[in-house]
Amino acid sequence: MFRQLSERFGHPLAMAILTLLGMWLIVMVTLPQLQMIDYSFRPNLLPAQRGGPEDGWTLGNYVTLFDNEIHRAIFFKTLWSSVLVTLLTLVVSYPLAYYLAKVATPRQAALCILLLIIPFWINEILRTYSWFIILAFRGPLNEILLALGLIERPIRFLSGDAGVMVGMVYAYILFMVFPLYNAIESLDDNQIRAARDLGAGSIRTHRRIVIPHAKPGIATGCIMTFMLAAGSYAVPALLGSPGSRWFTQIIYNWFFEGGNWNQGAAYAFLLLVLCIGFMSLVMKFFKVGLGDIAK
Amino acid sequence: MDGSVKLDEVVMRFGDFTAIERTSLEIASGEFFSFLGPSGCGKTTILNMISGFLTPSDGQVMIGGEPMAGVPVNHRPTAMIFQNLALFPLMTVYENIEFGLEVRGVDKRKRREASERLLALVALEGSGSKLVTELSGGQKQRIAIARALAVEPRVLLLDEPLSALDLKLRQHMRAELKAIQRKTGITFIYITHDQGEALTMSDRVAVMSAGRIQQVTDPMTLYRAPLTGFVASFVGENNRLEVKVVDRQGPRVRLDGGALGPLMGSAGEDVVLANGQAAALYVRPEHLRPVDDGYTGPRLETTIEAVHFEGAWLMLETRLDASGEKLRVQLGSDLAKQAAGMLEPGRQVGFGYDPEEAVVLPDDGSPVVDEATGEVVETSAKGEAEAGGAHVSSA
Ligand SMILES: Nc1ncnc2c1ncn2[C@@H]1O[C@H](COP(=O)(O)OP(=O)(O)OP(=O)(O)O)[C@@H](O)[C@H]1O
Ligand SMILES: [Mg+2]
């Protein structure tokens, strides 16, 4: 890397670039992470007690999760709900991505992509709030359903997980659509035509030709969506009910309400491990490597 | 099993652009039929209408006597071999060949039997478990054929399937395709812009230009008796001389070559020529031979510009003394040997030809040649309105 850079920019500049890059990686990325790991293995002590006899490394913060039944339940619920959000987003995104990549004319595709992106110019919190308004007990969605006579009484969308699900699918759909779109785009149209020509209907064509080809894209989209969903704070905080608490909210509470950073850090790491575990599981399931995903 | 194909007054428009002008054509069951024409003339479009990927803007396609309107691609008795083959890269050879049978719900054992049989047919026994990405170009070609044949189509559609192969392999595959066609008895509809392929393999050839079929006939007739200037220039090499018709007796036509003096040629019964009409005389390079001063037939005086030795024959580039136009002459090795001394650049040589082998056609414009490929693309605008066999009488 140094050689390439110095050929391009000369020695001193290349040196400067690499130094800055190294500093950035160490100071901004590595050190804080190490600090948090360190935190997570230490007990929560008053400043005066630090370095005292009680200070030392311990697994106590990690054990808390397994002792605390509620936290444990929320942890697994977050995992399960994130999987659900991921699947839901995949189901919504696949037809859209296929349409954009293979059916729409370039103009239609450009227009659609623009329409998809415009809402993302608005801050995530505001976008989530708009769903809060739409889904509210006396909100427009209920009004419309009532007016159409489809329901007799307004529905409490925001009481269970439904609100959070809708909000998250909406918030992360682009992270699913784009990898899928890229993957499907690169499939030769003649592959689809050949399958049709050999007698395959559209379901089989998707199952045997399009989906296998799009696998790396599907894996990428699923991993990104899952990570974002599991690590989401704003959506469950705004659209969730007390019954649909997210693990991130617990972490937040440890840090900013409980003031127990050590405990928070341990929880945060457990969530990270969960995400990495999920990622490797997905990659194994789809038989794709890191290289395929980076493409 | 009737694999006949009929195009009935078919038209294909894309917006304002008419890719296929009104066309009617019948292809017999079991025939090896080729569409030959330059790039962009509408060959793939015709194939797509037969396979069902495109619906004609007007008219209809019939296969085995049944109208195909409303029959989707996956229910037509056709199979296509794509220009880029479109094998499924994530599947093995077996899976590729068996795909069509899997779709039809054939059980696994029967499928495997069928694919083994087809692998034997295309001489690739034992490569069933390979991935298609591990195959060579020629092998991929054969797998594509096997995959298409697996669904037992009545009509096999081939879209320039050999264009990606090198010359040797291409020639080999020609023979192989022809053999497979004979063995299976399936109607082959073959698309190509390579006249060698069309002439060697086909029972009949349709020559196309700019969305029109110019002539449909067997390869020999196509070569000997082209019906339009486009066909004369596109199929094989031809020297084109602009002439005027003096008069006509049966097939023999006397011509006025202007500065070239009186010339002779012949015209088919179907070709309508009026005395005094502007016409074109087509003389193939291999029909010209050097003549001495005593020769009394029509002769062309030239000066040799270049001599190319091509092994079995000699190619001469010459210029007509009277008009300055180019004339290409191809001499077989025996003729070349006889005339050895006089075939040098700068020498003046007279060439004669047998009027029976020189074709006279109404003048429908000079050929337009694609700079990049050296291939005749169409004939120039002159007389365009009458092109497309308009000179051909209904008899
Ligand atoms: N879907 C389409 N929309 C608009 N124009 C089209 C479409 N398909 C083909 N054409 C036009 O129709 C004409 C014929 O195309 P076609 O693909 O049939 O040519 P071809 O003879 O197969 O050429 P090649 O030898 O290059 O494959 C071309 O001018 C092409 O631009
Ligand atoms: Mg084509």
CSV table of N, CA and C in Angstrom, one decimal, chain B residues 28-131:
chain,number,residue,atom,x,y,z
B,28,ALA,N,-40.8,-25.9,-43.4
B,28,ALA,CA,-41.3,-27.3,-43.3
B,28,ALA,C,-40.8,-28.0,-42.1
B,29,SER,N,-41.6,-29.0,-41.6
B,29,SER,CA,-41.1,-29.8,-40.5
B,29,SER,C,-39.8,-30.5,-40.9
B,30,GLY,N,-38.9,-30.5,-40.0
B,30,GLY,CA,-37.6,-31.2,-40.2
B,30,GLY,C,-36.6,-30.5,-41.1
B,31,GLU,N,-37.0,-29.3,-41.5
B,31,GLU,CA,-36.1,-28.6,-42.4
B,31,GLU,C,-35.0,-27.9,-41.6
B,32,PHE,N,-33.8,-27.7,-42.2
B,32,PHE,CA,-32.8,-26.9,-41.6
B,32,PHE,C,-32.8,-25.6,-42.3
B,33,PHE,N,-33.4,-24.6,-41.7
B,33,PHE,CA,-33.7,-23.3,-42.3
B,33,PHE,C,-32.9,-22.2,-41.7
B,34,SER,N,-32.2,-21.4,-42.5
B,34,SER,CA,-31.4,-20.3,-41.9
B,34,SER,C,-31.9,-18.9,-42.3
B,35,PHE,N,-31.7,-18.0,-41.4
B,35,PHE,CA,-31.9,-16.6,-41.7
B,35,PHE,C,-30.5,-16.0,-41.8
B,36,LEU,N,-30.2,-15.4,-42.9
B,36,LEU,CA,-28.9,-14.9,-43.1
B,36,LEU,C,-29.1,-13.4,-43.4
B,37,GLY,N,-28.3,-12.6,-42.7
B,37,GLY,CA,-28.4,-11.1,-42.9
B,37,GLY,C,-27.4,-10.4,-42.1
B,38,PRO,N,-27.1,-9.1,-42.4
B,38,PRO,CA,-26.1,-8.4,-41.6
B,38,PRO,C,-26.7,-8.0,-40.3
B,39,SER,N,-25.8,-7.6,-39.4
B,39,SER,CA,-26.2,-7.2,-38.0
B,39,SER,C,-27.3,-6.2,-38.0
B,40,GLY,N,-28.3,-6.4,-37.2
B,40,GLY,CA,-29.4,-5.4,-37.0
B,40,GLY,C,-30.5,-5.5,-38.1
B,41,CYS,N,-30.5,-6.6,-38.9
B,41,CYS,CA,-31.5,-6.7,-39.9
B,41,CYS,C,-32.8,-7.3,-39.4
B,42,GLY,N,-32.8,-7.8,-38.2
B,42,GLY,CA,-34.0,-8.3,-37.6
B,42,GLY,C,-34.1,-9.8,-37.4
B,43,LYS,N,-32.9,-10.5,-37.5
B,43,LYS,CA,-32.9,-11.9,-37.4
B,43,LYS,C,-33.4,-12.4,-36.0
B,44,THR,N,-32.8,-11.8,-35.0
B,44,THR,CA,-33.1,-12.2,-33.6
B,44,THR,C,-34.6,-11.9,-33.3
B,45,THR,N,-35.1,-10.8,-33.9
B,45,THR,CA,-36.5,-10.4,-33.7
B,45,THR,C,-37.4,-11.5,-34.2
B,46,ILE,N,-37.1,-12.0,-35.4
B,46,ILE,CA,-37.9,-13.1,-36.0
B,46,ILE,C,-37.9,-14.3,-35.0
B,47,LEU,N,-36.7,-14.6,-34.6
B,47,LEU,CA,-36.6,-15.8,-33.7
B,47,LEU,C,-37.4,-15.6,-32.4
B,48,ASN,N,-37.3,-14.4,-31.9
B,48,ASN,CA,-38.0,-14.1,-30.6
B,48,ASN,C,-39.6,-14.1,-30.8
B,49,MET,N,-40.0,-13.9,-32.0
B,49,MET,CA,-41.5,-14.0,-32.3
B,49,MET,C,-41.9,-15.5,-32.3
B,50,ILE,N,-41.0,-16.3,-32.9
B,50,ILE,CA,-41.3,-17.7,-33.0
B,50,ILE,C,-41.2,-18.3,-31.5
B,51,SER,N,-40.2,-17.9,-30.8
B,51,SER,CA,-40.1,-18.5,-29.4
B,51,SER,C,-41.1,-17.9,-28.4
B,52,GLY,N,-41.7,-16.8,-28.7
B,52,GLY,CA,-42.7,-16.2,-27.9
B,52,GLY,C,-42.2,-15.1,-27.0
B,53,PHE,N,-40.9,-14.7,-27.1
B,53,PHE,CA,-40.4,-13.6,-26.3
B,53,PHE,C,-40.9,-12.3,-26.8
B,54,LEU,N,-41.3,-12.3,-28.1
B,54,LEU,CA,-42.0,-11.1,-28.6
B,54,LEU,C,-43.3,-11.4,-29.2
B,55,THR,N,-44.3,-10.6,-29.1
B,55,THR,CA,-45.6,-10.8,-29.7
B,55,THR,C,-45.6,-9.9,-31.0
B,56,PRO,N,-45.9,-10.5,-32.1
B,56,PRO,CA,-45.9,-9.7,-33.4
B,56,PRO,C,-46.9,-8.5,-33.2
B,57,SER,N,-46.6,-7.4,-33.8
B,57,SER,CA,-47.5,-6.3,-33.8
B,57,SER,C,-48.7,-6.6,-34.7
B,58,ASP,N,-48.5,-7.4,-35.7
B,58,ASP,CA,-49.6,-7.8,-36.5
B,58,ASP,C,-49.3,-9.1,-37.1
B,59,GLY,N,-50.3,-9.8,-37.6
B,59,GLY,CA,-50.1,-11.1,-38.2
B,59,GLY,C,-49.9,-12.2,-37.1
B,60,GLN,N,-49.6,-13.4,-37.5
B,60,GLN,CA,-49.5,-14.4,-36.5
B,60,GLN,C,-48.4,-15.5,-36.8
B,61,VAL,N,-48.0,-16.2,-35.8
B,61,VAL,CA,-47.0,-17.2,-35.9
B,61,VAL,C,-47.8,-18.5,-35.7
B,62,MET,N,-47.5,-19.5,-36.5
B,62,MET,CA,-48.1,-20.9,-36.3
B,62,MET,C,-47.0,-21.9,-36.2
B,63,ILE,N,-47.2,-22.8,-35.2
B,63,ILE,CA,-46.2,-23.9,-35.1
B,63,ILE,C,-47.0,-25.2,-35.2
B,64,GLY,N,-46.6,-26.1,-36.1
B,64,GLY,CA,-47.3,-27.3,-36.3
B,64,GLY,C,-48.8,-27.1,-36.6
B,65,GLY,N,-49.0,-26.0,-37.3
B,65,GLY,CA,-50.4,-25.7,-37.7
B,65,GLY,C,-51.3,-25.0,-36.7
B,66,GLU,N,-50.7,-24.9,-35.4
B,66,GLU,CA,-51.5,-24.2,-34.4
B,66,GLU,C,-51.1,-22.8,-34.2
B,67,PRO,N,-52.0,-21.9,-34.1
B,67,PRO,CA,-51.7,-20.5,-33.9
B,67,PRO,C,-51.1,-20.3,-32.5
B,68,MET,N,-50.0,-19.5,-32.4
B,68,MET,CA,-49.3,-19.4,-31.2
B,68,MET,C,-49.7,-18.1,-30.4
B,69,ALA,N,-50.6,-17.4,-30.9
B,69,ALA,CA,-51.0,-16.2,-30.2
B,69,ALA,C,-51.5,-16.6,-28.8
B,70,GLY,N,-51.0,-15.9,-27.8
B,70,GLY,CA,-51.5,-16.2,-26.4
B,70,GLY,C,-50.8,-17.4,-25.8
B,71,VAL,N,-49.9,-18.1,-26.5
B,71,VAL,CA,-49.2,-19.2,-25.9
B,71,VAL,C,-47.9,-18.7,-25.4
B,72,PRO,N,-47.7,-18.7,-24.0
B,72,PRO,CA,-46.5,-18.1,-23.5
B,72,PRO,C,-45.2,-18.9,-23.8
B,73,VAL,N,-44.1,-18.3,-23.6
B,73,VAL,CA,-42.8,-18.9,-24.0
B,73,VAL,C,-42.7,-20.3,-23.4
B,74,ASN,N,-43.0,-20.5,-22.1
B,74,ASN,CA,-42.8,-21.7,-21.5
B,74,ASN,C,-43.8,-22.8,-21.9
B,75,HIS,N,-44.7,-22.5,-22.7
B,75,HIS,CA,-45.6,-23.5,-23.2
B,75,HIS,C,-45.5,-23.8,-24.7
B,76,ARG,N,-44.5,-23.2,-25.4
B,76,ARG,CA,-44.3,-23.4,-26.8
B,76,ARG,C,-43.4,-24.6,-27.1
B,77,PRO,N,-43.7,-25.3,-28.2
B,77,PRO,CA,-42.9,-26.5,-28.4
B,77,PRO,C,-41.5,-26.1,-29.1
B,78,THR,N,-40.9,-25.0,-28.6
B,78,THR,CA,-39.7,-24.6,-29.2
B,78,THR,C,-38.6,-24.6,-28.1
B,79,ALA,N,-37.4,-24.7,-28.5
B,79,ALA,CA,-36.3,-24.4,-27.6
B,79,ALA,C,-35.3,-23.6,-28.3
B,80,MET,N,-34.6,-22.7,-27.5
B,80,MET,CA,-33.7,-21.7,-28.1
B,80,MET,C,-32.3,-22.0,-27.6
B,81,ILE,N,-31.4,-21.8,-28.5
B,81,ILE,CA,-30.0,-21.7,-28.1
B,81,ILE,C,-29.6,-20.3,-28.3
B,82,PHE,N,-29.2,-19.6,-27.2
B,82,PHE,CA,-29.0,-18.2,-27.2
B,82,PHE,C,-27.6,-17.8,-27.8
B,83,GLN,N,-27.6,-16.6,-28.3
B,83,GLN,CA,-26.3,-16.1,-28.9
B,83,GLN,C,-25.2,-16.2,-27.9
B,84,ASN,N,-25.4,-16.0,-26.6
B,84,ASN,CA,-24.3,-16.2,-25.6
B,84,ASN,C,-24.5,-17.5,-24.8
B,85,LEU,N,-25.3,-18.4,-25.3
B,85,LEU,CA,-25.6,-19.8,-24.8
B,85,LEU,C,-26.5,-19.7,-23.5
B,86,ALA,N,-26.1,-18.8,-22.6
B,86,ALA,CA,-26.9,-18.7,-21.4
B,86,ALA,C,-27.1,-20.0,-20.6
B,87,LEU,N,-26.0,-20.7,-20.5
B,87,LEU,CA,-26.0,-21.9,-19.6
B,87,LEU,C,-26.1,-21.4,-18.2
B,88,PHE,N,-26.6,-22.2,-17.3
B,88,PHE,CA,-26.7,-21.7,-15.9
B,88,PHE,C,-25.4,-22.0,-15.2
B,89,PRO,N,-24.7,-20.9,-14.8
B,89,PRO,CA,-23.3,-21.1,-14.3
B,89,PRO,C,-23.2,-21.7,-13.0
B,90,LEU,N,-24.3,-21.7,-12.2
B,90,LEU,CA,-24.2,-22.2,-10.8
B,90,LEU,C,-24.6,-23.7,-10.8
B,91,MET,N,-24.9,-24.2,-11.9
B,91,MET,CA,-25.4,-25.6,-12.0
B,91,MET,C,-24.3,-26.5,-12.7
B,92,THR,N,-24.4,-27.8,-12.4
B,92,THR,CA,-23.5,-28.7,-13.1
B,92,THR,C,-24.1,-29.0,-14.5
B,93,VAL,N,-23.3,-29.7,-15.3
B,93,VAL,CA,-23.8,-30.0,-16.6
B,93,VAL,C,-25.1,-30.8,-16.6
B,94,TYR,N,-25.1,-31.8,-15.7
B,94,TYR,CA,-26.3,-32.6,-15.5
B,94,TYR,C,-27.5,-31.7,-15.2
B,95,GLU,N,-27.4,-30.8,-14.2
B,95,GLU,CA,-28.5,-30.0,-13.8
B,95,GLU,C,-28.9,-29.1,-14.9
B,96,ASN,N,-27.9,-28.6,-15.7
B,96,ASN,CA,-28.3,-27.8,-16.9
B,96,ASN,C,-29.2,-28.5,-17.8
B,97,ILE,N,-28.7,-29.7,-18.2
B,97,ILE,CA,-29.4,-30.5,-19.2
B,97,ILE,C,-30.8,-30.9,-18.7
B,98,GLU,N,-30.8,-31.2,-17.4
B,98,GLU,CA,-32.1,-31.8,-16.8
B,98,GLU,C,-33.1,-30.7,-16.4
B,99,PHE,N,-32.7,-29.5,-16.5
B,99,PHE,CA,-33.5,-28.4,-16.0
B,99,PHE,C,-34.9,-28.4,-16.6
B,100,GLY,N,-35.0,-28.6,-17.9
B,100,GLY,CA,-36.3,-28.6,-18.6
B,100,GLY,C,-37.1,-29.8,-18.2
B,101,LEU,N,-36.5,-30.9,-17.9
B,101,LEU,CA,-37.2,-32.1,-17.5
B,101,LEU,C,-37.7,-32.0,-16.1
B,102,GLU,N,-36.8,-31.4,-15.2
B,102,GLU,CA,-37.2,-31.1,-13.8
B,102,GLU,C,-38.5,-30.3,-13.8
B,103,VAL,N,-38.5,-29.2,-14.7
B,103,VAL,CA,-39.7,-28.4,-14.7
B,103,VAL,C,-40.9,-29.2,-15.1
B,104,ARG,N,-40.7,-30.2,-15.9
B,104,ARG,CA,-41.9,-31.0,-16.4
B,104,ARG,C,-42.2,-32.1,-15.4
B,105,GLY,N,-41.5,-32.2,-14.3
B,105,GLY,CA,-41.8,-33.1,-13.2
B,105,GLY,C,-41.3,-34.5,-13.6
B,106,VAL,N,-40.4,-34.7,-14.4
B,106,VAL,CA,-39.8,-36.0,-14.8
B,106,VAL,C,-39.0,-36.5,-13.6
B,107,ASP,N,-39.1,-37.8,-13.2
B,107,ASP,CA,-38.4,-38.2,-12.0
B,107,ASP,C,-36.9,-38.3,-12.2
B,108,LYS,N,-36.2,-38.3,-11.1
B,108,LYS,CA,-34.7,-38.1,-11.2
B,108,LYS,C,-34.0,-39.2,-12.0
B,109,ARG,N,-34.5,-40.4,-11.9
B,109,ARG,CA,-33.8,-41.5,-12.6
B,109,ARG,C,-34.0,-41.3,-14.1
B,110,LYS,N,-35.2,-41.0,-14.5
B,110,LYS,CA,-35.5,-40.8,-16.0
B,110,LYS,C,-34.7,-39.6,-16.5
B,111,ARG,N,-34.6,-38.6,-15.6
B,111,ARG,CA,-33.9,-37.4,-16.0
B,111,ARG,C,-32.4,-37.7,-16.3
B,112,ARG,N,-31.9,-38.5,-15.4
B,112,ARG,CA,-30.4,-38.8,-15.6
B,112,ARG,C,-30.2,-39.7,-16.8
B,113,GLU,N,-31.1,-40.6,-17.1
B,113,GLU,CA,-31.0,-41.4,-18.3
B,113,GLU,C,-31.0,-40.5,-19.5
B,114,ALA,N,-32.0,-39.6,-19.5
B,114,ALA,CA,-32.1,-38.7,-20.7
B,114,ALA,C,-30.8,-37.9,-20.8
B,115,SER,N,-30.3,-37.4,-19.7
B,115,SER,CA,-29.1,-36.5,-19.9
B,115,SER,C,-27.9,-37.3,-20.3
B,116,GLU,N,-27.8,-38.6,-19.9
B,116,GLU,CA,-26.7,-39.4,-20.3
B,116,GLU,C,-26.8,-39.6,-21.9
B,117,ARG,N,-28.0,-39.9,-22.3
B,117,ARG,CA,-28.3,-40.1,-23.7
B,117,ARG,C,-27.9,-38.9,-24.5
B,118,LEU,N,-28.2,-37.7,-24.0
B,118,LEU,CA,-27.9,-36.5,-24.7
B,118,LEU,C,-26.4,-36.2,-24.7
B,119,LEU,N,-25.8,-36.5,-23.6
B,119,LEU,CA,-24.4,-36.3,-23.5
B,119,LEU,C,-23.7,-37.1,-24.5
B,120,ALA,N,-24.2,-38.4,-24.7
B,120,ALA,CA,-23.6,-39.2,-25.7
B,120,ALA,C,-23.8,-38.7,-27.1
B,121,LEU,N,-25.0,-38.1,-27.3
B,121,LEU,CA,-25.3,-37.5,-28.6
B,121,LEU,C,-24.3,-36.4,-29.0
B,122,VAL,N,-24.0,-35.6,-28.0
B,122,VAL,CA,-23.1,-34.5,-28.3
B,122,VAL,C,-21.6,-34.8,-28.0
B,123,ALA,N,-21.4,-36.1,-27.8
B,123,ALA,CA,-20.0,-36.6,-27.6
B,123,ALA,C,-19.3,-36.0,-26.4
B,124,LEU,N,-20.0,-36.0,-25.3
B,124,LEU,CA,-19.4,-35.4,-24.0
B,124,LEU,C,-19.7,-36.4,-22.9
B,125,GLU,N,-19.7,-37.7,-23.1
B,125,GLU,CA,-20.0,-38.6,-22.0
B,125,GLU,C,-19.0,-38.4,-20.9
B,126,GLY,N,-19.5,-38.5,-19.7
B,126,GLY,CA,-18.6,-38.4,-18.5
B,126,GLY,C,-18.4,-37.0,-18.0
B,127,SER,N,-18.9,-36.0,-18.6
B,127,SER,CA,-18.7,-34.7,-18.1
B,127,SER,C,-19.9,-34.1,-17.3
B,128,GLY,N,-20.8,-35.0,-17.0
B,128,GLY,CA,-22.1,-34.6,-16.4
B,128,GLY,C,-21.9,-33.9,-15.1
B,129,SER,N,-20.9,-34.3,-14.3
B,129,SER,CA,-20.8,-33.7,-12.9
B,129,SER,C,-20.0,-32.4,-12.9
B,130,LYS,N,-19.4,-32.1,-14.1
B,130,LYS,CA,-18.6,-30.9,-14.1
B,130,LYS,C,-19.5,-29.6,-14.0
B,131,LEU,N,-18.9,-28.5,-13.5
B,131,LEU,CA,-19.6,-27.3,-13.5
B,131,LEU,C,-19.4,-26.7,-14.9
